[in-house]
CSV table of C-alpha atoms in Angstrom, one decimal:
chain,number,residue,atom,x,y,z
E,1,UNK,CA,97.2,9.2,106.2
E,2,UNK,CA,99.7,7.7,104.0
E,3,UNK,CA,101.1,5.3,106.4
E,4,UNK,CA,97.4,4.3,107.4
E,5,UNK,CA,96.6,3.2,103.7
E,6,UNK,CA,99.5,1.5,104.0
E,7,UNK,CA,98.8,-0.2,107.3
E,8,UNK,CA,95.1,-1.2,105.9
E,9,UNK,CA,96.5,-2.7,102.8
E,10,UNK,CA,98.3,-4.8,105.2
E,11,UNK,CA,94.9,-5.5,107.0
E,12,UNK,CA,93.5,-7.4,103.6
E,13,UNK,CA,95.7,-10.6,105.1
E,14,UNK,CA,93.7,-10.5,108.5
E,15,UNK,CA,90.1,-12.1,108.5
E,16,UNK,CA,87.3,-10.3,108.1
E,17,UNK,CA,86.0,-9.6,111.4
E,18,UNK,CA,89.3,-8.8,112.8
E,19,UNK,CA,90.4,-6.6,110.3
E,20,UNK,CA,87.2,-4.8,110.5
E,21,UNK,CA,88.0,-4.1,114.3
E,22,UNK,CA,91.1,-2.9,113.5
E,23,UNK,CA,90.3,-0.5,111.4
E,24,UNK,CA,88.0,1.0,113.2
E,25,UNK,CA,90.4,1.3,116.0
E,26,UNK,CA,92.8,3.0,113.4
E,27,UNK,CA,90.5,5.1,112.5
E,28,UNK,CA,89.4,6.0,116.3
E,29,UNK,CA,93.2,6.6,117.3
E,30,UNK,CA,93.5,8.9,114.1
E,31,UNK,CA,90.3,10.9,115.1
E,32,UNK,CA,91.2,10.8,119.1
E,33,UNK,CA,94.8,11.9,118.7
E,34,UNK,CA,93.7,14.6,115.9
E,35,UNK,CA,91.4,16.0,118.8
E,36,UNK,CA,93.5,16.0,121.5
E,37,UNK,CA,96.3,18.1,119.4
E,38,UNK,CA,93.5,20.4,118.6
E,39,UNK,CA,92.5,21.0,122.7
E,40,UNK,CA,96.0,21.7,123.4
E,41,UNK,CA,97.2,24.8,121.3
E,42,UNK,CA,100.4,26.9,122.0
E,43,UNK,CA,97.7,29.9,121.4
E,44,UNK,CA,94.4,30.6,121.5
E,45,UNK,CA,93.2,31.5,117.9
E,46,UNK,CA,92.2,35.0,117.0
E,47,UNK,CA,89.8,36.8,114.4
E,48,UNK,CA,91.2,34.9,111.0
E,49,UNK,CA,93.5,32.7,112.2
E,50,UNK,CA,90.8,30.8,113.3
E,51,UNK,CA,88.7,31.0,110.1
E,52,UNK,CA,91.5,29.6,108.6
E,53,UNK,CA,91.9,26.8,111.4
E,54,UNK,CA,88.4,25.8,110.9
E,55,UNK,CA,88.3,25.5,107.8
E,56,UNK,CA,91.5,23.7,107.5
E,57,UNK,CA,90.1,21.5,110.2
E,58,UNK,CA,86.5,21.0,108.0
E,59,UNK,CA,88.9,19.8,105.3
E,60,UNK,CA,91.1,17.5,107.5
E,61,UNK,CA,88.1,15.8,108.9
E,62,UNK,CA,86.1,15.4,105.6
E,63,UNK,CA,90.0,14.0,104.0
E,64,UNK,CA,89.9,11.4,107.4
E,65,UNK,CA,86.5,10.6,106.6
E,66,UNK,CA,86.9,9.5,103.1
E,67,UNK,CA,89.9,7.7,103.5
E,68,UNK,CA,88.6,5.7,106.3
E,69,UNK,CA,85.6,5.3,104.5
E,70,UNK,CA,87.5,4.4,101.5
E,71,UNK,CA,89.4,1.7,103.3
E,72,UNK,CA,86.1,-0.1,104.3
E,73,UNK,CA,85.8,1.6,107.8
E,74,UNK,CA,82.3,0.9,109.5
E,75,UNK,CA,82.7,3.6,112.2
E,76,UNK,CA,81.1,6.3,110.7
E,77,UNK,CA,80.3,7.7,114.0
E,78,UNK,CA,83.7,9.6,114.4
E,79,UNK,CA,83.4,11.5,111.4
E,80,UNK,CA,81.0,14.4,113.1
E,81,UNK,CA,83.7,14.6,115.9
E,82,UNK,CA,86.2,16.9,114.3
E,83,UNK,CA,83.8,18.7,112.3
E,84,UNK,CA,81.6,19.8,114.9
E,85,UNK,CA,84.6,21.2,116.8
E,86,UNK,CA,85.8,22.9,113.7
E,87,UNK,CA,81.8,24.6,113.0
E,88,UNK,CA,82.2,25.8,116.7
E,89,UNK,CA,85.6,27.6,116.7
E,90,UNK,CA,84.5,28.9,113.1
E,91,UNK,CA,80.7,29.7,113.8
E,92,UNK,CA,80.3,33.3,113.0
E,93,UNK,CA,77.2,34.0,114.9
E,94,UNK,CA,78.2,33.4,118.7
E,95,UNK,CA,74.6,32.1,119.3
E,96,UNK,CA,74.7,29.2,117.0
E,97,UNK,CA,77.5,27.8,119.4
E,98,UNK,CA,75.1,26.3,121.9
E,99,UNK,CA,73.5,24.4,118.6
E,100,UNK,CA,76.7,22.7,117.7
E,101,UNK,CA,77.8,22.1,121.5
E,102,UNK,CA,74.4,19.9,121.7
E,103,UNK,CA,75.1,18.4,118.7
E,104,UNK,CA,78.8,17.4,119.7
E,105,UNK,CA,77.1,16.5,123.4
E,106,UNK,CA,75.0,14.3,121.9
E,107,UNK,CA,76.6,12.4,119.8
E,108,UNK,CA,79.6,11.6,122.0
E,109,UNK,CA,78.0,10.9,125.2
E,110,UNK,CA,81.9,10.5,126.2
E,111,UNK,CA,82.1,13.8,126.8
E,112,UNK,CA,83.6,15.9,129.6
E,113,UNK,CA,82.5,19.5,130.8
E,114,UNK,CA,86.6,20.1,130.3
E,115,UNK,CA,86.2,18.9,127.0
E,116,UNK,CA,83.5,21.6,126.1
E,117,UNK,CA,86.1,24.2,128.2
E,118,UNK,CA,88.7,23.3,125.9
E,119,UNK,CA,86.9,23.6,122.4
E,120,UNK,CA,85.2,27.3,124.5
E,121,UNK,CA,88.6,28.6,125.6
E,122,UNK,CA,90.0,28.3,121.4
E,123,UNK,CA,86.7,30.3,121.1
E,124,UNK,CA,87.7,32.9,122.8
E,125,UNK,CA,83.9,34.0,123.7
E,126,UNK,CA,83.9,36.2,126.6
E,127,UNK,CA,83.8,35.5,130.2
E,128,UNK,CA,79.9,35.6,130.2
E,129,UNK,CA,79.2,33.9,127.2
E,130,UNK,CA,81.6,31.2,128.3
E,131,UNK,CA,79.8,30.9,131.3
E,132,UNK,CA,76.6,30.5,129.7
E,133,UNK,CA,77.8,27.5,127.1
E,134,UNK,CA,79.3,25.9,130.2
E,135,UNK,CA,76.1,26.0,132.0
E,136,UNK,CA,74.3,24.5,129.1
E,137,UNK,CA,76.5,21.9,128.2
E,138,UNK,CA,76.6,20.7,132.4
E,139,UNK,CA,72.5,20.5,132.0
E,140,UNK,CA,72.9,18.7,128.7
E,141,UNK,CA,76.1,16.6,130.2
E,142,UNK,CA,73.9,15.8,133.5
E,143,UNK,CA,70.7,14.9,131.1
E,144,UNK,CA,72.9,12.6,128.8
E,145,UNK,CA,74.5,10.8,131.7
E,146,UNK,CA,70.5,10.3,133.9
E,147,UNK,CA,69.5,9.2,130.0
E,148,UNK,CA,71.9,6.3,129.0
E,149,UNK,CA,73.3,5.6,132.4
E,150,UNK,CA,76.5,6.1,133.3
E,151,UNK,CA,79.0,4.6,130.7
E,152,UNK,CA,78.4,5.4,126.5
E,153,UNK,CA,77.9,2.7,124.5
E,154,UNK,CA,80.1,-0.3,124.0
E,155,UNK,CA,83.0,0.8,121.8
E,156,UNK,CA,82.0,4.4,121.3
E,157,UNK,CA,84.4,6.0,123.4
E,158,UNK,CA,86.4,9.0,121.5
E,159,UNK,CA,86.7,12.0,124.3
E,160,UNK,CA,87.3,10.1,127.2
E,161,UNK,CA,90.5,9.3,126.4
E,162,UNK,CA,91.8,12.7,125.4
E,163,UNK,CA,93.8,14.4,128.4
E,164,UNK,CA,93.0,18.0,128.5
E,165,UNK,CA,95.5,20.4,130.2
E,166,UNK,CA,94.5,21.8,133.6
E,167,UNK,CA,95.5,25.2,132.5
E,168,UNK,CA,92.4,25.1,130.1
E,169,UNK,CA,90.3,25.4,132.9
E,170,UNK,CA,92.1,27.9,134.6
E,171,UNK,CA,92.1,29.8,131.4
E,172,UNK,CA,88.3,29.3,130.6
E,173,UNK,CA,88.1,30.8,133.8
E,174,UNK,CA,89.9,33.6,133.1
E,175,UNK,CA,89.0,34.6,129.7
């Protein structure tokens, strides 16, 4: 974050408009590439290792949020990404998971069904359970997509440029 404050101190010698783009394509990259380290752990998280990885992520994404913000950044749209992910891997009622998953789905209509398998398999829910979020989030993925068309809106694309290994699915599968 360091070398970003420094970066949009830099930014001050750019015109307005410019600048402005800029940053908010700093702060997107810092958001996108946060995220896509997240979906591809060495290990699955377990009992309160991943209490303390949510709330460590809650913090990270509230620190991103108000040093972008802090900077001048107009995208507040990226700011729910990380958080939602980390309220989903810390949720302690498994039922509440399908509220947050709609929540992420609809906010990010960028979104990919191996997306939702990623942020499910650091879950580590169960086979059935999994099974039942993935169904959910298709519906709600399918209903988003018939809604707005086929493409998100212009310059709000955050998931659909994070990879997500092929083993996730195979392990979502699996679990």
């Amino acid at each position: 974050m360091d070398k970003v404050v420094v970066f949009a101190g830099h930014l001050q010698h750019v015109a307005r408009p410019q600048a402005q783009e800029t940053l908010q394509e700093v702060h997107r990259f810092v958001v996108r590439e946060y995220l896509a380290q997240a979906l591809r752990p060495r290990e699955r998280f377990r009992g309160m290792e991943r209490m303390r990885g949510s709330q460590k992520m809650s913090l990270d994404a509230q620190a991103i949020g108000v040093t972008f913000q802090g900077l001048g950044s107009e995208a507040t749209w990226l700011d729910q990404a990380i958080q939602c992910v980390a309220e989903i891997l810390g949720e302690t009622y498994k039922d509440d998971i399908q509220r947050h998953l709609e929540t992420l789905i609809r906010s990010y209509p960028d979104i990919r069904q191996d997306h939702v398998q990623a942020i499910l398999a650091l879950r580590r829910l169960g086979r059935r359970r999994n099974q039942h979020l993935l169904q959910h989030a298709r519906d709600l993925l399918r209903a988003a997509a018939g809604a707005a068309g086929a493409e998100p809106p212009r310059g709000r694309v955050l998931f659909e440029e994070i990879k997500v290994p092929s083993a996730m699915v195979l392990l979502i599968t699996c679990v």
